[in-house]
Amino acid sequence: MSERYDVAVVGAGVVGCAVAREFSRYRLRTILIEARSDLGDGASKGNSAILSTGSDTPFGTLENRLVTRGHQRYRAEAPAMGLPILSVGSLTVAWNEAQAASLAEMHRATVAAGYRSAELVDRDAIYRRVPSLAPGALAAMWEPEEAIVDPFSTPYAYALDAVTNGVEFRSSSAVSSALREEAGWTLSTATGAVACGLVVNCGGLWGDKVDALAGLADFAIRPRRGEFMVFDKSARPLLDVILKPVPSPTYRGVLMAPTAFGNVLLGPTAEDIDDPDDWRVTRDGLAKLDAAARAMMPALLDHDVTAIYCGVRPATERPEYRIAAHRDRRWITVGGIRSTGLSGALGIAEHVAALAFDGMLRAERKAELAPVRVPSLLEGGERPWRDAARVARDPAYGEMVCHCEGVSMGEIRDALASPLAPRTLKALKRRTRAMFGRCQGFFCGARVQAAFEHASRRAAE
Amino acid sequence: MSAIETDCAIVGAGPAGLAAARAAIDGGVRSVLVIDRDDAPGGLPRFCRHPGFGWEYTRRLETGPGLVRRLIGALDPARVQIRTGTTVQALHAGPRLEILSSGAGAATVHAKAVILATGIRERPRTARLVPGRRPERGILTTGQLQQMIARGVPLHGKRLVVVGTEHVAFSVLLTARHAGLSVVAMVEAEDRPMSYAPVATLVRCIAGVPIHATTRISDIHGETCVSGVEIESPEGRRVIPCDAVVFSGDFVPDSPLARSAGLTLDPATGGPQVDQIGRTSAPCVFAAGNLLRAVESSGFAAIEGARVGAATAAFLGGRIGWRGQVSTIAIAPQFRYVVPQCWSFEVPGLATLPTSLRVGADLDSARVGLRHDQALLWRGPVRRLLRHRRIRVPLSSLSTRLPGSISLVATPRDHP
Ligand SMILES: Cc1cc2nc3c(=O)[nH]c(=O)nc-3n(C[C@H](O)[C@H](O)[C@H](O)COP(=O)(O)OP(=O)(O)OC[C@H]3O[C@@H](n4cnc5c(N)ncnc54)[C@H](O)[C@@H]3O)c2cc1C
Ligand SMILES: Cc1cc2nc3c(=O)[nH]c(=O)nc-3n(C[C@H](O)[C@H](O)[C@H](O)COP(=O)(O)OP(=O)(O)OC[C@H]3O[C@@H](n4cnc5c(N)ncnc54)[C@H](O)[C@@H]3O)c2cc1C
């Protein structure tokens, strides 16, 4: 018979990982259950990587409150985990009189909602900051606190922190049914049953299906695909801020932003799709991005595209997070974390813990926690191979394998030896950035794959 | 951090770098250090086990590794040191190189001259904006496929679809045969294969591989591994089941090092701008091989390496100075690029880089002319100019001229 857990978090997206980390702060037996072989492999793997202040979410909503809180916590807690924050700030640009008028209104509302650093700037200030911007910008709102983060290391750091502090992580374990028992639930998974006192559904794109296992039908996921282009690092000098269009009530528009890895990102598009598993990059989407670049910054198109990808937002029928505590059922649903989950995760996690401790769980906070630190993948950041003394001690850090992204064999070895070892090549890419660069494996693919297969064979033995 | 001194540092141990090392020594340079980040010397050819390498340089038809052996065998180990597994992280004025390796850690190389020969890569699926899914296995470039085969990294299936029909695509056919893989189709966006017509015919007839022209990939199927591609042509769309799709050709110079060193790059080639003996815009820094432009054969790259190596020796021996005033070679709009991009009139009697000149779109019948100031120095025959063919121009006839403007023109047949 399987062991009993106090809490089972279903889904290891950025939200589930943050929630598991939150419970790891307490004397509880917590398990994080994930259907796929790696964490962060759903909605969380394809986003714009912007740490939003919350000012771009509807004021007065739960989403707004939790994103604002998530942002604060990220700034306070992420650096100690080794996660970079690029505080580049954002410019929301108006291109015509109508947009300028709604921008002025937006600015008033933003400041009134408490985001006091937001400021309206004129043409000259815009072009001073972004000389390559297409002509025709009229005005912009400047928000200095908007930042760029590493979207892959973030859920990894949360999960690693959780696991280091006692949470069990079980991957490749899709939950297929939930049986209500007196003191909680027994979940059947692909790798065996899990008995627990409380279920937290962080199923993201599949959150409605997970809720259905408990007989709940409060919301339906309406998957919304967003496509992106990542431009070569040669384009990075063009842009040192996040550039956004003035949003419409239903779509925030295509933005342009630097990435933590030294590229320039363009996207996302927005397209409602039927199947949450339809992760296709489309010719239409790419054409829309091309048109957006042409309108915002034609100079960007002189640079090669390093990557194309898409993400799918777990949106629902309503423009709001769908978080609900079903006390009688010992079930908390964390659904519809649509397009701000990366920023909001730590706020959401705190909120979920508060819901759980309000009548469903009781536990003491741990006095001591083991700290974790993930390797920095920041372009130009601290890397083992930059440290001559480290290379001298451990020569594998001097053996560069991925030349476009600057990844040494030592870093690949370390990633493969993690307690949350990557089980797929894509997971290894997300942990190290190897093969993520402009050559996409032309130079390094064979060697990186050889190292990966070798480690996988060893793990299997 | 340790410091290394050398007369000439060469970045890249491909055909260009190795041939440059030999020529530098022959020209009297005392010490040459060849640096390569890969785990063995040879550049791209070392992964291509089929014949067809080095002809222009060695006058033999060798396999890739065969050419590499010959180039390395021609080097005197007492004067040429090859360091592999060593990455040049940065190039600074001096010239000074920051290098990193597992054996020796981080070090600085002080050289009197540097030759960059960092070669090329193929543009991957992403840069070509090919839509569809993104399975982690089976989306490859020719270079990656060949390296996987050479390094014994297994592929998860046997059926390949090859995108592109430049010469290198046919290299995949040979490699695939050797490795027990089968090419089930070749896809070309243009209306005809981009390699020599006889090669394409051979492929169709002997290997039985269908070549789909005027066709592009409209979707890629598969979750973890590629399971098929959807192709789109004027006749419609259809799916070809396969295990991998190999993006071939569409080469670009691998120039991040040149770029970060602040060398003037030619937007038309993506490589450093050079004069006729390979001098870049940065003092004491030469460049050679396919870094100059994509793409010529390995033999051609070796010849460029040899000429630039000889010029480096002349420079280090004090026989010539650094590049002074140069004349830019103006090209007519029909041309895509020319290498060298500029000419130094003060260089006496040194062998110059063979010219690479290409048109942007096929011209049915035209003739190429070389002008110096008002004079027409040379006029080629009336002929078809194809995009994938290098046009030969005797730029060396400029050697006897006084400084002046230089231009390459293309005139239609009937034009006087
Ligand atoms: C185009 C786009 C741009 C975005 N830009 C930003 C941005 O700039 N800033 C920002 O803050 N946010 C952004 N987001 C939003 C952010 O990515 C999401 O809000 C966030 O990733 C949602 O995370 P999640 O954990 O809820 O969902 P997911 O990442 O989908 O995680 C759910 C997990 O649950 C697992 N699961 C599902 N069913 C089961 C089951 N039955 N058993 C076990 N496991 C299961 C899944 O496999 C998955 O791993 C963007 C999103 C998109 C799509
Ligand atoms: C799949 C394939 C098939 C081909 N088939 C043929 C054929 O049949 N016949 C033919 O003639 N040609 C063929 N070619 C082309 C031929 O291989 C190239 O033209 C030739 O290798 C170019 O030589 P090079 O010296 O300029 O560059 P490369 O061979 O590319 O060598 C460049 C070297 O520089 C090194 N380098 C780069 N940056 C750094 C750095 N920062 N620090 C240290 N080292 C660095 C690289 O590791 C590499 O070894 C083929 C190419 C490919 C990819």
JSON list of C-alpha atoms in Angstrom, two decimals, chain B residues 160-294:
[
{"chain": "B", "resi": 160, "resn": "LEU", "atom": "CA", "xyz": [14.95, 11.02, -43.96]},
{"chain": "B", "resi": 161, "resn": "VAL", "atom": "CA", "xyz": [13.40, 13.87, -45.85]},
{"chain": "B", "resi": 162, "resn": "VAL", "atom": "CA", "xyz": [16.06, 16.29, -47.06]},
{"chain": "B", "resi": 163, "resn": "VAL", "atom": "CA", "xyz": [15.24, 19.95, -47.49]},
{"chain": "B", "resi": 164, "resn": "GLY", "atom": "CA", "xyz": [17.31, 21.74, -50.10]},
{"chain": "B", "resi": 165, "resn": "THR", "atom": "CA", "xyz": [19.20, 20.55, -53.14]},
{"chain": "B", "resi": 166, "resn": "GLU", "atom": "CA", "xyz": [22.49, 22.39, -52.92]},
{"chain": "B", "resi": 167, "resn": "HIS", "atom": "CA", "xyz": [25.52, 20.12, -53.35]},
{"chain": "B", "resi": 168, "resn": "VAL", "atom": "CA", "xyz": [25.61, 19.35, -49.68]},
{"chain": "B", "resi": 169, "resn": "ALA", "atom": "CA", "xyz": [22.17, 17.74, -49.88]},
{"chain": "B", "resi": 170, "resn": "PHE", "atom": "CA", "xyz": [23.72, 15.05, -52.03]},
{"chain": "B", "resi": 171, "resn": "SER", "atom": "CA", "xyz": [26.37, 14.59, -49.40]},
{"chain": "B", "resi": 172, "resn": "VAL", "atom": "CA", "xyz": [23.50, 13.50, -47.16]},
{"chain": "B", "resi": 173, "resn": "LEU", "atom": "CA", "xyz": [22.52, 10.86, -49.71]},
{"chain": "B", "resi": 174, "resn": "LEU", "atom": "CA", "xyz": [25.99, 9.37, -49.65]},
{"chain": "B", "resi": 175, "resn": "THR", "atom": "CA", "xyz": [26.24, 9.54, -45.89]},
{"chain": "B", "resi": 176, "resn": "ALA", "atom": "CA", "xyz": [22.78, 8.06, -45.46]},
{"chain": "B", "resi": 177, "resn": "ARG", "atom": "CA", "xyz": [23.63, 5.10, -47.67]},
{"chain": "B", "resi": 178, "resn": "HIS", "atom": "CA", "xyz": [26.79, 4.49, -45.73]},
{"chain": "B", "resi": 179, "resn": "ALA", "atom": "CA", "xyz": [24.89, 4.60, -42.42]},
{"chain": "B", "resi": 180, "resn": "GLY", "atom": "CA", "xyz": [21.98, 2.41, -43.53]},
{"chain": "B", "resi": 181, "resn": "LEU", "atom": "CA", "xyz": [19.48, 5.28, -43.61]},
{"chain": "B", "resi": 182, "resn": "SER", "atom": "CA", "xyz": [17.24, 6.04, -46.53]},
{"chain": "B", "resi": 183, "resn": "VAL", "atom": "CA", "xyz": [16.34, 9.37, -48.06]},
{"chain": "B", "resi": 184, "resn": "VAL", "atom": "CA", "xyz": [12.65, 9.12, -48.94]},
{"chain": "B", "resi": 185, "resn": "ALA", "atom": "CA", "xyz": [12.33, 12.53, -50.58]},
{"chain": "B", "resi": 186, "resn": "MET", "atom": "CA", "xyz": [14.14, 15.75, -51.32]},
{"chain": "B", "resi": 187, "resn": "VAL", "atom": "CA", "xyz": [12.27, 19.04, -51.16]},
{"chain": "B", "resi": 188, "resn": "GLU", "atom": "CA", "xyz": [13.29, 22.20, -52.98]},
{"chain": "B", "resi": 189, "resn": "ALA", "atom": "CA", "xyz": [11.52, 25.56, -52.79]},
{"chain": "B", "resi": 190, "resn": "GLU", "atom": "CA", "xyz": [12.94, 26.66, -56.14]},
{"chain": "B", "resi": 191, "resn": "ASP", "atom": "CA", "xyz": [11.67, 25.29, -59.42]},
{"chain": "B", "resi": 192, "resn": "ARG", "atom": "CA", "xyz": [14.72, 23.08, -60.00]},
{"chain": "B", "resi": 193, "resn": "PRO", "atom": "CA", "xyz": [17.52, 21.42, -58.05]},
{"chain": "B", "resi": 194, "resn": "MET", "atom": "CA", "xyz": [20.26, 23.82, -56.99]},
{"chain": "B", "resi": 195, "resn": "SER", "atom": "CA", "xyz": [23.15, 21.46, -57.64]},
{"chain": "B", "resi": 196, "resn": "TYR", "atom": "CA", "xyz": [24.68, 20.48, -60.96]},
{"chain": "B", "resi": 197, "resn": "ALA", "atom": "CA", "xyz": [22.05, 19.00, -63.25]},
{"chain": "B", "resi": 198, "resn": "PRO", "atom": "CA", "xyz": [23.91, 15.68, -63.76]},
{"chain": "B", "resi": 199, "resn": "VAL", "atom": "CA", "xyz": [24.08, 15.11, -60.01]},
{"chain": "B", "resi": 200, "resn": "ALA", "atom": "CA", "xyz": [20.35, 15.66, -59.66]},
{"chain": "B", "resi": 201, "resn": "THR", "atom": "CA", "xyz": [19.61, 13.28, -62.52]},
{"chain": "B", "resi": 202, "resn": "LEU", "atom": "CA", "xyz": [21.86, 10.70, -60.96]},
{"chain": "B", "resi": 203, "resn": "VAL", "atom": "CA", "xyz": [19.99, 11.01, -57.71]},
{"chain": "B", "resi": 204, "resn": "ARG", "atom": "CA", "xyz": [16.64, 10.50, -59.35]},
{"chain": "B", "resi": 205, "resn": "CYS", "atom": "CA", "xyz": [17.71, 7.63, -61.55]},
{"chain": "B", "resi": 206, "resn": "ILE", "atom": "CA", "xyz": [20.20, 5.69, -59.50]},
{"chain": "B", "resi": 207, "resn": "ALA", "atom": "CA", "xyz": [19.19, 6.37, -55.94]},
{"chain": "B", "resi": 208, "resn": "GLY", "atom": "CA", "xyz": [15.50, 6.51, -56.86]},
{"chain": "B", "resi": 209, "resn": "VAL", "atom": "CA", "xyz": [14.90, 9.49, -54.61]},
{"chain": "B", "resi": 210, "resn": "PRO", "atom": "CA", "xyz": [12.04, 11.73, -55.70]},
{"chain": "B", "resi": 211, "resn": "ILE", "atom": "CA", "xyz": [12.96, 15.42, -55.85]},
{"chain": "B", "resi": 212, "resn": "HIS", "atom": "CA", "xyz": [9.97, 17.69, -55.23]},
{"chain": "B", "resi": 213, "resn": "ALA", "atom": "CA", "xyz": [10.65, 21.12, -56.73]},
{"chain": "B", "resi": 214, "resn": "THR", "atom": "CA", "xyz": [8.59, 24.25, -56.07]},
{"chain": "B", "resi": 215, "resn": "THR", "atom": "CA", "xyz": [7.71, 22.62, -52.80]},
{"chain": "B", "resi": 216, "resn": "ARG", "atom": "CA", "xyz": [7.97, 23.70, -49.23]},
{"chain": "B", "resi": 217, "resn": "ILE", "atom": "CA", "xyz": [7.29, 22.14, -45.88]},
{"chain": "B", "resi": 218, "resn": "SER", "atom": "CA", "xyz": [3.99, 23.35, -44.49]},
{"chain": "B", "resi": 219, "resn": "ASP", "atom": "CA", "xyz": [3.88, 21.29, -41.31]},
{"chain": "B", "resi": 220, "resn": "ILE", "atom": "CA", "xyz": [6.05, 18.98, -39.23]},
{"chain": "B", "resi": 221, "resn": "HIS", "atom": "CA", "xyz": [4.36, 16.14, -37.36]},
{"chain": "B", "resi": 222, "resn": "GLY", "atom": "CA", "xyz": [5.41, 14.27, -34.25]},
{"chain": "B", "resi": 223, "resn": "GLU", "atom": "CA", "xyz": [5.45, 14.82, -30.51]},
{"chain": "B", "resi": 224, "resn": "THR", "atom": "CA", "xyz": [8.87, 13.65, -29.30]},
{"chain": "B", "resi": 225, "resn": "CYS", "atom": "CA", "xyz": [10.19, 12.32, -32.58]},
{"chain": "B", "resi": 226, "resn": "VAL", "atom": "CA", "xyz": [9.40, 13.51, -36.07]},
{"chain": "B", "resi": 227, "resn": "SER", "atom": "CA", "xyz": [6.78, 11.27, -37.62]},
{"chain": "B", "resi": 228, "resn": "GLY", "atom": "CA", "xyz": [6.22, 13.01, -40.92]},
{"chain": "B", "resi": 229, "resn": "VAL", "atom": "CA", "xyz": [6.22, 16.23, -42.88]},
{"chain": "B", "resi": 230, "resn": "GLU", "atom": "CA", "xyz": [3.46, 17.85, -44.82]},
{"chain": "B", "resi": 231, "resn": "ILE", "atom": "CA", "xyz": [4.66, 19.28, -48.10]},
{"chain": "B", "resi": 232, "resn": "GLU", "atom": "CA", "xyz": [2.94, 21.92, -50.14]},
{"chain": "B", "resi": 233, "resn": "SER", "atom": "CA", "xyz": [3.36, 22.48, -53.88]},
{"chain": "B", "resi": 234, "resn": "PRO", "atom": "CA", "xyz": [1.22, 23.91, -56.67]},
{"chain": "B", "resi": 235, "resn": "GLU", "atom": "CA", "xyz": [-0.36, 20.43, -56.87]},
{"chain": "B", "resi": 236, "resn": "GLY", "atom": "CA", "xyz": [-1.54, 20.62, -53.26]},
{"chain": "B", "resi": 237, "resn": "ARG", "atom": "CA", "xyz": [-0.52, 19.25, -49.92]},
{"chain": "B", "resi": 238, "resn": "ARG", "atom": "CA", "xyz": [0.44, 15.79, -48.81]},
{"chain": "B", "resi": 239, "resn": "VAL", "atom": "CA", "xyz": [2.12, 14.09, -45.93]},
{"chain": "B", "resi": 240, "resn": "ILE", "atom": "CA", "xyz": [5.34, 12.12, -46.25]},
{"chain": "B", "resi": 241, "resn": "PRO", "atom": "CA", "xyz": [5.94, 9.81, -43.28]},
{"chain": "B", "resi": 242, "resn": "CYS", "atom": "CA", "xyz": [9.53, 10.05, -42.06]},
{"chain": "B", "resi": 243, "resn": "ASP", "atom": "CA", "xyz": [11.68, 9.95, -38.93]},
{"chain": "B", "resi": 244, "resn": "ALA", "atom": "CA", "xyz": [13.82, 12.99, -39.55]},
{"chain": "B", "resi": 245, "resn": "VAL", "atom": "CA", "xyz": [13.85, 16.09, -41.64]},
{"chain": "B", "resi": 246, "resn": "VAL", "atom": "CA", "xyz": [17.30, 17.30, -42.59]},
{"chain": "B", "resi": 247, "resn": "PHE", "atom": "CA", "xyz": [17.72, 20.96, -43.41]},
{"chain": "B", "resi": 248, "resn": "SER", "atom": "CA", "xyz": [20.63, 21.17, -45.79]},
{"chain": "B", "resi": 249, "resn": "GLY", "atom": "CA", "xyz": [22.61, 23.99, -47.30]},
{"chain": "B", "resi": 250, "resn": "ASP", "atom": "CA", "xyz": [21.63, 27.60, -46.67]},
{"chain": "B", "resi": 251, "resn": "PHE", "atom": "CA", "xyz": [25.06, 28.14, -45.15]},
{"chain": "B", "resi": 252, "resn": "VAL", "atom": "CA", "xyz": [26.11, 31.22, -43.24]},
{"chain": "B", "resi": 253, "resn": "PRO", "atom": "CA", "xyz": [29.57, 32.21, -42.01]},
{"chain": "B", "resi": 254, "resn": "ASP", "atom": "CA", "xyz": [30.05, 31.51, -38.33]},
{"chain": "B", "resi": 255, "resn": "SER", "atom": "CA", "xyz": [31.16, 35.01, -37.46]},
{"chain": "B", "resi": 256, "resn": "PRO", "atom": "CA", "xyz": [30.30, 35.76, -33.81]},
{"chain": "B", "resi": 257, "resn": "LEU", "atom": "CA", "xyz": [33.99, 36.00, -32.94]},
{"chain": "B", "resi": 258, "resn": "ALA", "atom": "CA", "xyz": [34.66, 38.38, -35.83]},
{"chain": "B", "resi": 259, "resn": "ARG", "atom": "CA", "xyz": [31.60, 40.40, -34.88]},
{"chain": "B", "resi": 260, "resn": "SER", "atom": "CA", "xyz": [32.46, 40.68, -31.21]},
{"chain": "B", "resi": 261, "resn": "ALA", "atom": "CA", "xyz": [35.99, 41.70, -32.13]},
{"chain": "B", "resi": 262, "resn": "GLY", "atom": "CA", "xyz": [34.50, 44.65, -33.97]},
{"chain": "B", "resi": 263, "resn": "LEU", "atom": "CA", "xyz": [35.66, 43.65, -37.45]},
{"chain": "B", "resi": 264, "resn": "THR", "atom": "CA", "xyz": [33.79, 45.30, -40.28]},
{"chain": "B", "resi": 265, "resn": "LEU", "atom": "CA", "xyz": [31.36, 42.68, -41.57]},
{"chain": "B", "resi": 266, "resn": "ASP", "atom": "CA", "xyz": [29.89, 42.64, -45.06]},
{"chain": "B", "resi": 267, "resn": "PRO", "atom": "CA", "xyz": [26.10, 42.48, -44.71]},
{"chain": "B", "resi": 268, "resn": "ALA", "atom": "CA", "xyz": [25.93, 40.69, -48.06]},
{"chain": "B", "resi": 269, "resn": "THR", "atom": "CA", "xyz": [28.11, 37.76, -46.97]},
{"chain": "B", "resi": 270, "resn": "GLY", "atom": "CA", "xyz": [27.79, 37.89, -43.18]},
{"chain": "B", "resi": 271, "resn": "GLY", "atom": "CA", "xyz": [31.57, 37.45, -43.00]},
{"chain": "B", "resi": 272, "resn": "PRO", "atom": "CA", "xyz": [34.38, 39.92, -42.43]},
{"chain": "B", "resi": 273, "resn": "GLN", "atom": "CA", "xyz": [35.19, 42.35, -45.18]},
{"chain": "B", "resi": 274, "resn": "VAL", "atom": "CA", "xyz": [38.67, 41.66, -46.59]},
{"chain": "B", "resi": 275, "resn": "ASP", "atom": "CA", "xyz": [41.07, 42.93, -49.20]},
{"chain": "B", "resi": 276, "resn": "GLN", "atom": "CA", "xyz": [42.55, 40.67, -51.85]},
{"chain": "B", "resi": 277, "resn": "ILE", "atom": "CA", "xyz": [45.05, 39.07, -49.47]},
{"chain": "B", "resi": 278, "resn": "GLY", "atom": "CA", "xyz": [42.61, 38.54, -46.63]},
{"chain": "B", "resi": 279, "resn": "ARG", "atom": "CA", "xyz": [43.37, 41.56, -44.44]},
{"chain": "B", "resi": 280, "resn": "THR", "atom": "CA", "xyz": [40.33, 42.55, -42.40]},
{"chain": "B", "resi": 281, "resn": "SER", "atom": "CA", "xyz": [39.52, 45.97, -41.01]},
{"chain": "B", "resi": 282, "resn": "ALA", "atom": "CA", "xyz": [41.36, 45.13, -37.76]},
{"chain": "B", "resi": 283, "resn": "PRO", "atom": "CA", "xyz": [45.14, 45.52, -37.73]},
{"chain": "B", "resi": 284, "resn": "CYS", "atom": "CA", "xyz": [47.05, 42.23, -37.95]},
{"chain": "B", "resi": 285, "resn": "VAL", "atom": "CA", "xyz": [43.86, 40.18, -38.29]},
{"chain": "B", "resi": 286, "resn": "PHE", "atom": "CA", "xyz": [43.41, 38.16, -41.48]},
{"chain": "B", "resi": 287, "resn": "ALA", "atom": "CA", "xyz": [40.48, 35.96, -42.47]},
{"chain": "B", "resi": 288, "resn": "ALA", "atom": "CA", "xyz": [40.16, 33.00, -44.82]},
{"chain": "B", "resi": 289, "resn": "GLY", "atom": "CA", "xyz": [37.95, 30.12, -45.86]},
{"chain": "B", "resi": 290, "resn": "ASN", "atom": "CA", "xyz": [34.23, 29.88, -45.74]},
{"chain": "B", "resi": 291, "resn": "LEU", "atom": "CA", "xyz": [34.06, 32.41, -42.94]},
{"chain": "B", "resi": 292, "resn": "LEU", "atom": "CA", "xyz": [34.40, 34.88, -45.80]},
{"chain": "B", "resi": 293, "resn": "ARG", "atom": "CA", "xyz": [31.13, 33.78, -47.36]},
{"chain": "B", "resi": 294, "resn": "ALA", "atom": "CA", "xyz": [28.97, 30.72, -47.68]}
]
